[in-house]
Backbone as CSV, one residue per row, in Angstrom:
resi,resn,N_x,N_y,N_z,CA_x,CA_y,CA_z,C_x,C_y,C_z
1,PHE,0.731,-1.631,0.076,0.076,-0.089,0.059,1.226,1.746,0.155
2,PHE,2.076,1.066,0.524,2.636,2.022,1.115,3.216,2.515,-0.489
3,PHE,3.687,1.560,-1.476,4.645,1.574,-2.801,3.100,2.368,-3.434
4,LEU,2.418,1.692,-3.796,0.992,2.378,-4.291,0.803,3.968,-4.320
5,TYR,0.771,4.239,-2.750,1.030,5.702,-2.180,1.829,6.431,-2.882
6,LEU,2.860,6.688,-2.509,4.202,6.641,-3.168,3.907,6.935,-4.560
7,CYS,3.650,5.965,-5.359,3.241,6.333,-7.089,2.676,7.589,-7.216
8,PHE,1.156,7.165,-6.565,0.377,8.493,-6.643,0.505,9.915,-5.980
9,GLU,1.520,9.537,-5.224,2.065,11.146,-4.857,3.093,11.925,-6.021
10,MET,3.930,10.966,-6.446,4.480,11.133,-7.606,3.886,11.884,-8.947
11,LYS,2.659,10.700,-9.208,1.739,11.481,-10.349,1.293,12.511,-9.970
12,LEU,0.863,13.073,-8.997,0.291,14.061,-8.683,0.887,15.291,-8.646
13,THR,2.725,15.165,-8.311,3.336,16.197,-7.899,3.423,16.745,-9.606
14,PHE,3.860,15.499,-10.503,3.987,15.808,-12.042,2.902,16.659,-12.370
15,VAL,1.482,16.102,-12.603,0.192,17.187,-12.897,0.288,18.238,-12.238
16,VAL,0.670,18.888,-10.909,1.119,19.810,-10.613,1.799,20.853,-11.232
17,LEU,2.767,20.096,-11.405,4.378,20.576,-12.500,3.918,20.937,-13.867
18,PHE,3.333,20.313,-14.459,2.461,20.122,-15.831,1.378,21.357,-15.919
19,ALA,0.391,21.655,-14.934,0.243,22.835,-14.557,0.656,23.879,-14.785
20,PHE,1.611,24.303,-13.834,2.323,25.444,-13.566,2.874,25.836,-14.591
21,PHE,3.612,24.896,-15.532,4.700,25.286,-17.004,3.502,25.335,-18.136
22,VAL,2.416,25.035,-17.969,1.557,25.688,-18.929,0.959,27.092,-18.469
23,ALA,1.159,27.189,-17.514,0.363,28.500,-17.018,1.773,29.577,-17.390
24,LEU,2.656,29.057,-17.362,4.161,30.362,-17.363,4.104,30.373,-18.954
25,ALA,3.574,28.837,-19.834,3.798,29.124,-20.950,2.879,30.087,-21.841
26,TYR,1.680,30.375,-21.329,0.588,30.924,-21.515,0.086,32.142,-20.836
27,SER,-0.116,33.443,-21.278,-0.380,34.520,-20.141,-1.483,35.116,-21.742
28,GLU,-2.561,35.537,-21.401,-3.553,36.242,-22.424,-2.634,37.563,-22.445
29,SER,-3.296,38.088,-23.574,-2.633,39.600,-24.250,-3.825,40.303,-23.122
30,CYS,-3.625,41.829,-22.773,-4.350,42.772,-22.181,-5.136,43.254,-22.951
31,ALA,-5.527,43.070,-24.261,-6.239,43.508,-25.001,-7.321,42.727,-24.994
32,CYS,-7.039,41.516,-25.630,-8.179,40.275,-25.182,-8.540,40.215,-23.705
33,VAL,-8.075,40.259,-22.427,-8.713,40.646,-20.941,-9.528,42.147,-21.017
34,ALA,-9.345,42.995,-21.639,-10.239,44.083,-21.729,-11.613,43.889,-22.197
35,GLU,-11.150,43.388,-23.458,-12.672,42.753,-24.130,-13.597,41.922,-23.548
36,GLU,-12.919,40.836,-22.840,-13.388,39.641,-22.186,-13.919,40.853,-20.526
37,GLU,-13.274,41.179,-19.861,-13.687,41.763,-18.617,-14.526,43.652,-18.980
38,ASP,-14.909,43.565,-20.184,-15.243,45.042,-20.409,-14.640,45.984,-19.399
39,PHE,-13.313,46.002,-19.929,-12.965,47.625,-20.229,-12.153,48.155,-20.915
40,THR,-11.783,49.657,-20.974,-10.766,50.477,-22.038,-9.561,50.635,-21.227
41,ILE,-8.458,50.247,-22.073,-7.053,50.574,-21.783,-6.780,52.021,-22.157
42,ASN,-7.000,53.108,-21.822,-6.829,54.738,-21.937,-6.055,55.257,-20.430
43,CYS,-5.028,55.798,-21.212,-3.973,56.566,-20.312,-4.182,57.520,-19.874
44,ASN,-5.336,58.385,-20.146,-6.429,59.468,-19.685,-7.139,59.027,-18.234
45,GLN,-7.319,57.711,-18.272,-8.660,57.497,-17.380,-7.974,57.449,-15.925
46,ASP,-9.079,58.084,-14.876,-8.428,57.924,-13.552,-8.672,56.031,-12.887
47,LEU,-7.611,55.723,-12.684,-7.593,54.551,-12.017,-7.697,54.319,-10.475
48,THR,-7.645,55.693,-9.971,-7.965,55.821,-8.245,-8.827,54.570,-7.400
49,SER,-9.917,54.376,-8.227,-10.948,53.550,-7.385,-10.876,52.123,-7.681
50,PHE,-10.306,51.773,-9.196,-10.394,50.485,-9.049,-8.733,49.967,-8.035
51,PHE,-7.760,51.202,-7.935,-6.792,50.222,-7.185,-7.206,50.738,-5.333
52,GLU,-7.814,51.785,-5.181,-8.837,51.646,-4.050,-9.366,50.441,-3.710
53,TYR,-9.686,49.547,-4.383,-10.710,48.488,-4.280,-9.415,47.296,-4.127
54,LEU,-8.743,47.600,-4.657,-7.541,46.439,-4.671,-6.820,46.225,-3.265
55,GLU,-6.600,47.900,-2.248,-6.382,47.874,-1.432,-7.099,47.486,0.016
56,ASP,-8.691,47.712,-0.607,-9.551,48.070,0.745,-10.180,46.435,0.930
57,ASN,-10.363,45.583,-0.674,-10.727,44.347,0.258,-9.504,43.055,0.124
58,ASN,-8.195,43.622,0.250,-7.330,42.533,0.627,-6.872,41.396,-0.455
59,CYS,-6.877,41.889,-1.704,-6.901,41.301,-3.205,-5.185,41.196,-2.610
60,GLN,-3.963,41.620,-2.031,-3.007,40.919,-2.165,-3.088,39.375,-1.296
61,ASP,-4.124,38.767,-0.385,-3.956,37.740,0.302,-4.790,37.033,-0.480
62,ASP,-6.098,37.371,-1.284,-6.926,36.269,-1.729,-7.295,37.210,-3.106
63,CYS,-6.687,36.825,-4.509,-7.331,37.338,-5.452,-8.551,36.926,-6.339
64,ASP,-9.968,37.562,-5.623,-11.094,37.022,-6.210,-11.318,37.380,-7.642
65,GLN,-12.778,37.199,-8.039,-12.889,37.601,-9.802,-12.954,39.109,-9.686
66,ASN,-13.512,39.747,-8.325,-13.488,41.205,-8.798,-12.096,41.568,-8.424
67,CYS,-11.021,41.352,-7.015,-9.977,41.538,-7.428,-9.440,41.232,-8.466
68,GLN,-9.012,40.259,-9.321,-8.594,39.807,-10.370,-8.934,40.951,-11.586
69,ARG,-10.011,41.533,-11.623,-11.216,42.474,-12.902,-10.090,43.627,-12.450
70,ASN,-10.214,44.120,-11.292,-9.545,45.623,-11.014,-8.257,45.656,-11.168
71,PHE,-7.353,44.656,-10.929,-5.918,44.349,-11.024,-5.369,44.249,-12.438
72,TYR,-6.569,43.525,-13.225,-6.490,43.966,-14.772,-6.010,45.089,-15.039
73,ILE,-7.420,45.696,-14.594,-7.093,47.472,-15.068,-6.144,48.221,-15.070
74,VAL,-5.716,48.249,-13.795,-4.553,48.900,-13.102,-3.454,48.221,-13.641
75,GLN,-3.034,47.082,-13.584,-1.792,46.247,-14.387,-1.501,46.830,-15.470
76,SER,-2.845,46.391,-16.679,-2.551,46.865,-17.564,-2.174,48.509,-18.115
77,HIS,-2.836,49.232,-17.368,-2.365,50.485,-17.383,-0.967,50.675,-16.830
78,HIS,-0.662,50.104,-15.977,0.857,50.184,-15.490,1.556,50.059,-16.250
79,ASP,1.527,49.060,-16.843,2.591,48.122,-17.965,2.388,48.933,-19.679
80,TYR,1.150,49.547,-19.548,1.567,50.026,-20.874,1.911,51.504,-21.089
81,CYS,0.649,52.474,-20.062,1.143,53.664,-19.954,2.334,54.294,-20.159
82,LEU,2.695,55.614,-20.389,4.045,55.977,-20.416,4.551,56.928,-18.861
83,SER,5.472,57.235,-18.541,6.122,57.625,-17.451,5.361,58.793,-17.169
84,GLY,4.645,59.354,-16.103,3.963,60.135,-15.983,2.505,60.109,-15.961
85,GLU,1.919,59.476,-16.812,0.583,59.167,-17.089,-0.262,58.459,-16.273
86,ILE,0.528,58.213,-15.122,0.229,57.046,-13.709,0.907,57.608,-12.666
87,PRO,-0.010,57.685,-11.877,0.712,58.404,-10.464,1.962,57.307,-9.734
88,THR,3.139,58.103,-9.252,3.986,56.516,-8.999,3.481,56.310,-7.917
89,GLU,2.474,56.503,-6.688,2.367,55.915,-5.742,1.491,54.644,-6.514
90,LEU,0.896,54.712,-7.268,0.082,53.496,-7.752,0.860,52.580,-8.439
91,GLU,2.001,52.780,-9.309,2.985,52.078,-9.728,3.880,51.310,-9.027
92,GLN,4.100,52.381,-8.179,5.431,51.507,-6.847,4.020,50.081,-5.896
93,GLU,3.014,50.619,-5.672,2.299,49.949,-4.566,1.527,48.357,-5.070
94,LEU,1.203,48.732,-6.584,0.545,47.405,-7.497,1.564,46.489,-7.513
95,HIS,2.814,46.325,-7.675,3.763,45.142,-7.192,3.241,44.539,-5.982
96,GLU,2.758,44.723,-5.030,2.006,43.962,-3.661,1.344,43.175,-4.092
97,PHE,0.396,43.232,-5.331,-0.752,42.441,-5.734,-0.204,41.177,-6.864
98,GLU,1.256,41.386,-7.310,1.416,40.523,-8.395,2.052,39.202,-7.706
99,ASP,1.720,39.033,-6.820,1.625,37.150,-6.588,0.665,36.478,-6.219
100,SER,-0.520,36.970,-5.877,-1.824,36.914,-5.977,-2.742,36.632,-7.102
101,CYS,-2.450,37.560,-7.966,-3.278,37.900,-8.930,-2.499,38.147,-10.372
102,ASN,-3.413,37.717,-11.528,-3.154,36.979,-12.570,-2.617,38.482,-13.384
103,SER,-1.322,38.120,-14.183,-1.299,39.665,-15.012,-0.984,39.009,-16.338
104,CYS,-1.423,40.157,-17.146,-2.067,40.010,-18.768,-0.983,40.119,-19.066
105,GLU,-0.600,40.391,-20.299,0.801,40.488,-21.241,0.070,41.846,-22.093
106,ILE,1.384,42.986,-21.812,1.119,44.195,-22.746,2.674,44.844,-22.542
107,SER,2.849,45.555,-23.580,4.077,46.325,-23.353,3.892,47.971,-23.233
108,ARG,4.740,48.403,-22.797,4.972,49.456,-22.753,4.723,50.614,-23.810
109,ARG,4.040,51.658,-23.740,3.819,51.953,-25.397,4.675,52.699,-25.764
110,TYR,4.980,53.022,-27.181,6.490,53.342,-27.753,6.181,54.942,-27.599
111,ASP,7.247,55.295,-27.526,7.748,56.525,-27.505,8.454,57.557,-28.758
112,SER,8.693,57.315,-29.578,9.350,58.192,-30.765,10.657,58.677,-30.299
113,SER,10.259,59.477,-29.374,11.297,60.714,-29.069,12.359,59.586,-28.261
114,LEU,12.540,58.473,-27.817,13.082,57.872,-27.153,14.148,56.777,-28.245
115,THR,15.171,56.392,-27.472,16.092,55.392,-27.900,15.271,54.117,-27.595
116,THR,16.251,53.143,-27.765,15.998,51.724,-27.759,16.723,50.767,-26.315
117,CYS,16.285,50.383,-25.329,16.819,50.025,-24.126,17.873,48.712,-24.555
118,PRO,18.683,49.113,-23.817,19.999,47.831,-23.733,18.844,46.486,-23.790
119,SER,19.854,45.438,-24.573,19.600,44.038,-23.830,19.792,43.333,-22.799
120,VAL,19.360,42.875,-21.811,19.263,42.106,-20.368,19.170,40.884,-20.513
121,ASP,19.663,40.614,-19.493,19.719,39.070,-19.481,18.530,38.334,-18.061
122,CYS,17.561,38.221,-18.517,16.421,38.170,-17.650,16.721,37.210,-16.377
123,ASP,17.599,35.825,-16.467,17.716,35.034,-15.747,18.908,35.270,-14.510
124,ASP,19.770,36.744,-14.924,20.165,37.045,-13.958,20.140,38.994,-13.890
125,ASP,19.542,39.365,-12.441,19.544,39.935,-12.373,20.625,41.148,-11.543
126,SER,21.792,40.583,-11.465,23.072,40.970,-11.100,22.968,42.810,-11.813
127,ASP,23.085,42.503,-12.929,23.226,44.195,-13.726,22.213,44.913,-13.453
128,ALA,21.171,44.486,-12.891,19.831,45.430,-12.526,20.265,45.955,-10.935
129,MET,20.967,45.450,-9.839,21.016,45.548,-9.048,22.298,46.569,-9.189
130,ASP,23.420,46.005,-10.311,24.049,46.949,-10.128,23.568,48.782,-10.758
131,ALA,22.623,48.280,-11.458,22.216,49.993,-11.767,21.358,50.515,-10.743
132,PHE,20.713,49.431,-9.670,20.010,50.415,-8.905,21.207,51.214,-7.438
133,ASP,22.200,50.250,-7.427,23.065,50.829,-6.740,23.525,52.225,-7.199
134,VAL,24.085,52.070,-8.481,24.579,53.733,-9.271,23.353,54.580,-9.080
135,LEU,21.786,54.461,-9.418,21.058,55.843,-9.139,21.026,55.649,-7.596
136,GLU,21.035,54.893,-6.604,20.915,55.101,-4.942,22.513,55.894,-5.099
137,GLY,22.996,55.684,-5.425,24.466,56.332,-5.017,24.999,57.219,-5.473
138,GLU,24.473,57.797,-7.088,25.015,58.906,-7.621,23.910,59.415,-8.701
139,CYS,22.695,59.397,-8.032,21.700,60.038,-9.368,20.333,60.483,-8.208
140,ILE,20.612,60.798,-6.957,19.216,60.919,-6.114,19.314,62.566,-6.506
141,ALA,20.095,63.468,-7.092,19.804,64.870,-7.202,19.430,65.185,-8.731
142,SER,20.234,64.406,-9.268,20.124,64.689,-10.784,20.584,63.002,-12.148
143,CYS,20.344,63.301,-12.844,20.335,62.085,-14.046,20.795,62.610,-15.314
144,ASP,22.051,63.709,-15.104,22.872,63.997,-16.399,23.426,63.237,-16.426
145,SER,24.262,62.554,-15.903,25.441,62.106,-16.278,24.989,61.102,-16.902
146,ASP,26.061,60.570,-17.796,26.149,59.058,-18.430,26.004,57.832,-17.482
147,SER,26.822,57.720,-16.565,25.975,56.442,-15.690,24.744,56.518,-15.516
148,CYS,24.022,57.854,-14.828,23.149,57.745,-14.450,22.000,56.979,-15.135
149,GLY,22.158,57.842,-16.659,21.564,57.265,-17.720,21.008,55.958,-17.945
150,SER,22.513,55.328,-17.947,22.466,54.176,-18.506,22.230,53.341,-17.591
151,ALA,22.378,53.232,-16.307,21.816,52.829,-14.998,20.490,52.710,-15.189
152,PHE,19.242,54.134,-15.683,17.946,54.005,-15.513,17.831,53.116,-16.766
153,GLN,18.622,53.658,-17.425,18.297,52.362,-18.875,18.106,50.712,-18.730
154,ILE,19.296,50.449,-17.873,19.139,48.994,-17.526,17.987,48.567,-16.920
155,LEU,17.537,49.296,-15.507,16.474,49.170,-14.843,15.460,49.009,-15.526
156,ARG,14.627,49.974,-16.378,13.916,50.257,-17.419,13.636,48.944,-18.228
157,ALA,14.666,48.290,-19.092,14.695,47.073,-19.719,14.391,46.112,-18.743
158,TYR,15.301,45.934,-17.547,14.708,44.648,-16.821,12.669,44.867,-16.406
159,HIS,12.555,46.257,-16.145,11.062,46.228,-15.856,10.414,45.624,-16.495
160,ASP,10.481,46.597,-17.618,9.364,46.330,-18.778,9.913,45.007,-19.962
161,GLY,10.679,44.831,-19.944,10.992,43.448,-20.831,11.031,41.749,-20.314
162,CYS,11.297,42.004,-18.504,11.177,40.709,-18.066,9.857,40.312,-17.277
163,ASP,9.705,39.539,-16.556,8.505,38.416,-16.183,8.662,39.385,-14.221
164,ASN,7.312,39.434,-13.989,7.273,40.328,-12.798,8.116,39.298,-11.778
165,ASN,8.512,38.374,-11.685,9.132,37.606,-10.604,10.848,37.384,-11.151
166,ASP,11.221,37.703,-12.199,12.401,37.930,-12.317,13.444,39.301,-11.985
167,ILE,12.726,40.056,-11.469,13.596,41.186,-10.400,13.052,41.426,-9.193
168,GLU,13.764,41.845,-7.769,13.262,41.764,-6.687,11.952,43.111,-7.203
169,GLU,10.859,42.901,-5.881,10.166,43.832,-6.108,10.978,45.403,-6.033
170,GLU,11.541,45.293,-5.332,12.900,46.679,-4.802,13.340,47.254,-5.713
171,LEU,13.401,46.589,-6.791,13.910,47.186,-7.887,12.669,47.600,-8.921
172,GLU,11.708,46.949,-9.099,10.675,47.553,-9.633,10.029,49.130,-8.933
173,GLU,9.899,48.763,-7.806,9.886,50.360,-7.280,10.754,51.318,-7.333
174,ALA,11.919,51.100,-7.494,13.009,51.914,-7.386,12.530,52.538,-8.811
175,LEU,12.687,51.732,-9.732,12.523,52.383,-11.019,11.579,53.430,-11.037
176,HIS,10.104,53.759,-10.675,9.116,54.494,-10.750,10.019,55.829,-9.617
177,SER,10.629,55.784,-8.905,11.530,56.939,-7.774,11.823,57.311,-9.013
178,PHE,12.431,57.142,-9.367,13.427,57.940,-10.521,12.618,58.223,-12.023
179,GLU,11.741,58.040,-12.305,11.072,57.592,-13.613,11.009,59.367,-13.781
180,ASP,10.291,60.727,-13.063,10.580,61.637,-13.664,11.918,62.087,-13.072
181,LEU,12.951,62.005,-12.660,14.202,62.627,-12.254,15.051,62.149,-13.656
182,CYS,14.613,60.800,-14.143,15.498,60.473,-15.540,14.729,60.329,-16.674
183,ALA,13.213,61.107,-16.875,12.395,61.375,-18.096,13.586,61.409,-19.242
184,ALA,14.307,62.098,-19.454,15.214,62.671,-20.762,16.205,61.117,-20.753
185,GLN,16.081,60.439,-19.871,17.243,59.043,-20.250,16.396,57.840,-20.706
186,ASP,15.079,57.862,-20.763,14.157,56.805,-20.809,14.431,56.206,-22.127
187,CYS,13.661,55.139,-22.240,14.310,54.498,-23.653,12.777,53.592,-23.986
188,ASN,12.866,52.992,-25.113,11.500,52.028,-25.542,12.517,50.590,-25.317
189,VAL,11.844,49.220,-25.023,11.951,48.204,-24.659,11.869,47.477,-26.118
190,GLU,10.265,47.620,-26.686,10.081,46.988,-27.885,9.091,47.715,-28.943
191,HIS,9.170,47.734,-29.692,7.850,48.630,-30.749,6.531,47.610,-31.214
192,GLU,5.859,47.542,-30.062,4.182,46.968,-30.723,3.668,48.264,-31.233
193,THR,2.812,48.087,-32.304,2.442,48.840,-33.121,0.371,48.300,-32.726
194,ASP,-0.044,47.515,-32.138,-1.337,47.129,-32.223,-1.353,46.613,-31.009
195,GLN,-1.306,46.833,-29.748,-1.473,46.461,-28.539,-2.852,46.506,-27.853
196,LEU,-3.251,47.459,-28.201,-4.887,47.595,-27.845,-5.798,46.987,-28.749
197,VAL,-5.094,45.997,-29.442,-6.494,44.896,-30.271,-6.085,43.597,-30.007
198,CYS,-7.126,42.986,-29.852,-7.306,41.572,-29.397,-7.487,40.795,-30.782
199,GLU,-6.047,40.039,-30.708,-6.033,39.188,-32.235,-6.435,38.110,-32.323
200,SER,-7.687,37.571,-32.860,-8.027,36.191,-33.171,-7.269,35.359,-33.363
201,ASP,-7.266,34.138,-33.492,-6.904,33.133,-34.103,-6.354,33.286,-35.698
202,ASP,-7.697,34.095,-36.242,-7.489,33.915,-37.992,-6.237,35.028,-38.319
203,ASP,-6.444,36.382,-37.256,-5.372,37.102,-37.384,-4.039,36.566,-37.307
204,ASP,-3.577,35.865,-36.277,-2.251,35.318,-35.960,-1.715,34.762,-36.960
205,ASP,-2.909,34.291,-38.152,-1.771,34.093,-39.565,-0.938,35.377,-40.466
206,ASN,-1.281,36.390,-39.802,-1.489,37.936,-40.655,-0.093,38.320,-39.761
207,ASN,0.245,37.853,-38.508,1.396,38.449,-37.844,2.766,38.242,-38.500
208,ASP,3.650,38.627,-38.531,5.481,39.008,-38.615,6.102,37.837,-38.332
209,ASP,7.256,37.865,-38.463,7.673,36.845,-38.085,8.164,36.454,-36.827
210,ASP,8.571,38.000,-36.395,8.828,37.823,-34.781,7.836,37.173,-33.954
211,ASP,6.166,37.123,-34.429,4.800,37.189,-33.650,5.153,35.235,-33.843
212,ASN,5.417,34.947,-35.026,4.886,33.500,-35.385,6.100,32.940,-34.823
213,ASN,7.315,33.587,-34.071,8.332,32.761,-33.558,8.140,32.825,-31.765
214,ASP,7.251,33.793,-32.056,6.911,33.579,-30.190,5.753,32.938,-29.776
215,ASP,4.631,32.942,-30.946,3.689,31.462,-30.559,4.738,30.716,-31.029
216,ASP,5.495,29.919,-31.827,6.026,28.776,-31.519,6.934,28.251,-30.878
217,SER,7.265,28.952,-29.986,8.180,29.109,-28.574,6.984,28.738,-27.584
218,SER,5.741,29.314,-27.445,4.862,29.131,-26.438,4.256,27.878,-26.558
219,SER,4.274,27.355,-27.619,3.421,26.241,-28.266,4.526,25.099,-27.922
220,ALA,6.009,25.055,-27.832,6.281,24.284,-27.940,6.506,24.060,-26.616
221,ASN,6.535,25.139,-25.740,6.429,25.061,-23.959,5.410,24.190,-23.750
222,ILE,4.133,24.585,-24.264,2.845,23.655,-23.775,3.072,22.660,-24.219
223,LEU,3.271,21.652,-25.377,3.870,20.630,-25.742,4.471,19.887,-24.573
224,ALA,5.687,20.781,-24.978,7.030,19.737,-23.856,6.408,19.807,-22.413
225,ALA,5.437,20.304,-21.525,4.773,20.481,-20.232,3.576,19.189,-20.706
226,SER,2.929,19.089,-21.915,2.240,17.731,-21.907,2.660,16.435,-21.955
227,VAL,3.871,16.841,-22.624,4.338,15.164,-23.116,5.078,14.996,-21.689
228,PHE,5.822,15.690,-20.736,6.104,15.445,-19.393,5.154,14.860,-18.685
229,ALA,3.915,15.821,-18.658,2.635,14.932,-17.636,1.912,13.606,-18.464
230,LEU,2.332,13.356,-19.584,1.733,12.120,-19.640,2.804,10.967,-19.393
231,ILE,4.109,11.575,-19.659,5.265,10.377,-19.344,4.857,10.214,-18.377
232,ALA,4.512,10.859,-16.665,4.031,11.404,-15.633,3.449,9.651,-15.337
233,LEU,1.986,9.895,-16.331,0.744,9.195,-15.656,1.212,7.878,-15.999
234,PHE,2.459,7.429,-16.796,2.532,6.135,-17.019,3.882,5.307,-16.230
235,ILE,4.438,6.116,-15.379,5.375,5.761,-14.306,4.689,4.735,-13.249
């Protein structure tokens, strides 16, 4: 009986891992979430009431359906809108809810007046830590120096280009603390042209090569996780 119980526990563990990897492989676009949840992504709207709902209902501990909708609204604007369009306090404190609520996918709106951010390794946040140290040590009063501008751009690249759990919450909040001071040194992580349009399966056929590569990568991740789970069931 002990052996049978052990086999069951192993299979259960594999199934849980399967669900985890599938969740990592797929995250819905904020444009599609906005359609499903009936809200509009508009950087001019007041987000105060939605954020206050998160705070007043302990959504950082239990992200129920109502919490999730309000989080989607604030998170999609946080990730999409430019510096200065979202209150700094809201930008900083939103990260407290990221562990309990699911996030949708959207990149910060492209600003043609800015340069392109440097490439970073999302699996290694040491460069982000170094950049944070530079900002804290040299850039409190001014962000005009090359070292301050470079440090801010590295932190921007991590914040906008990596998943929420790739860097410490302290680093995410630090970026927002320096956004006003380092506005002239800001940068674009990527240029997405139609992020507010929910693409259907038919539209996917018309995506460019980069989009197709991303879809293929996600599909490969899901397939690998599925095979992994199937093998587990036959152990």
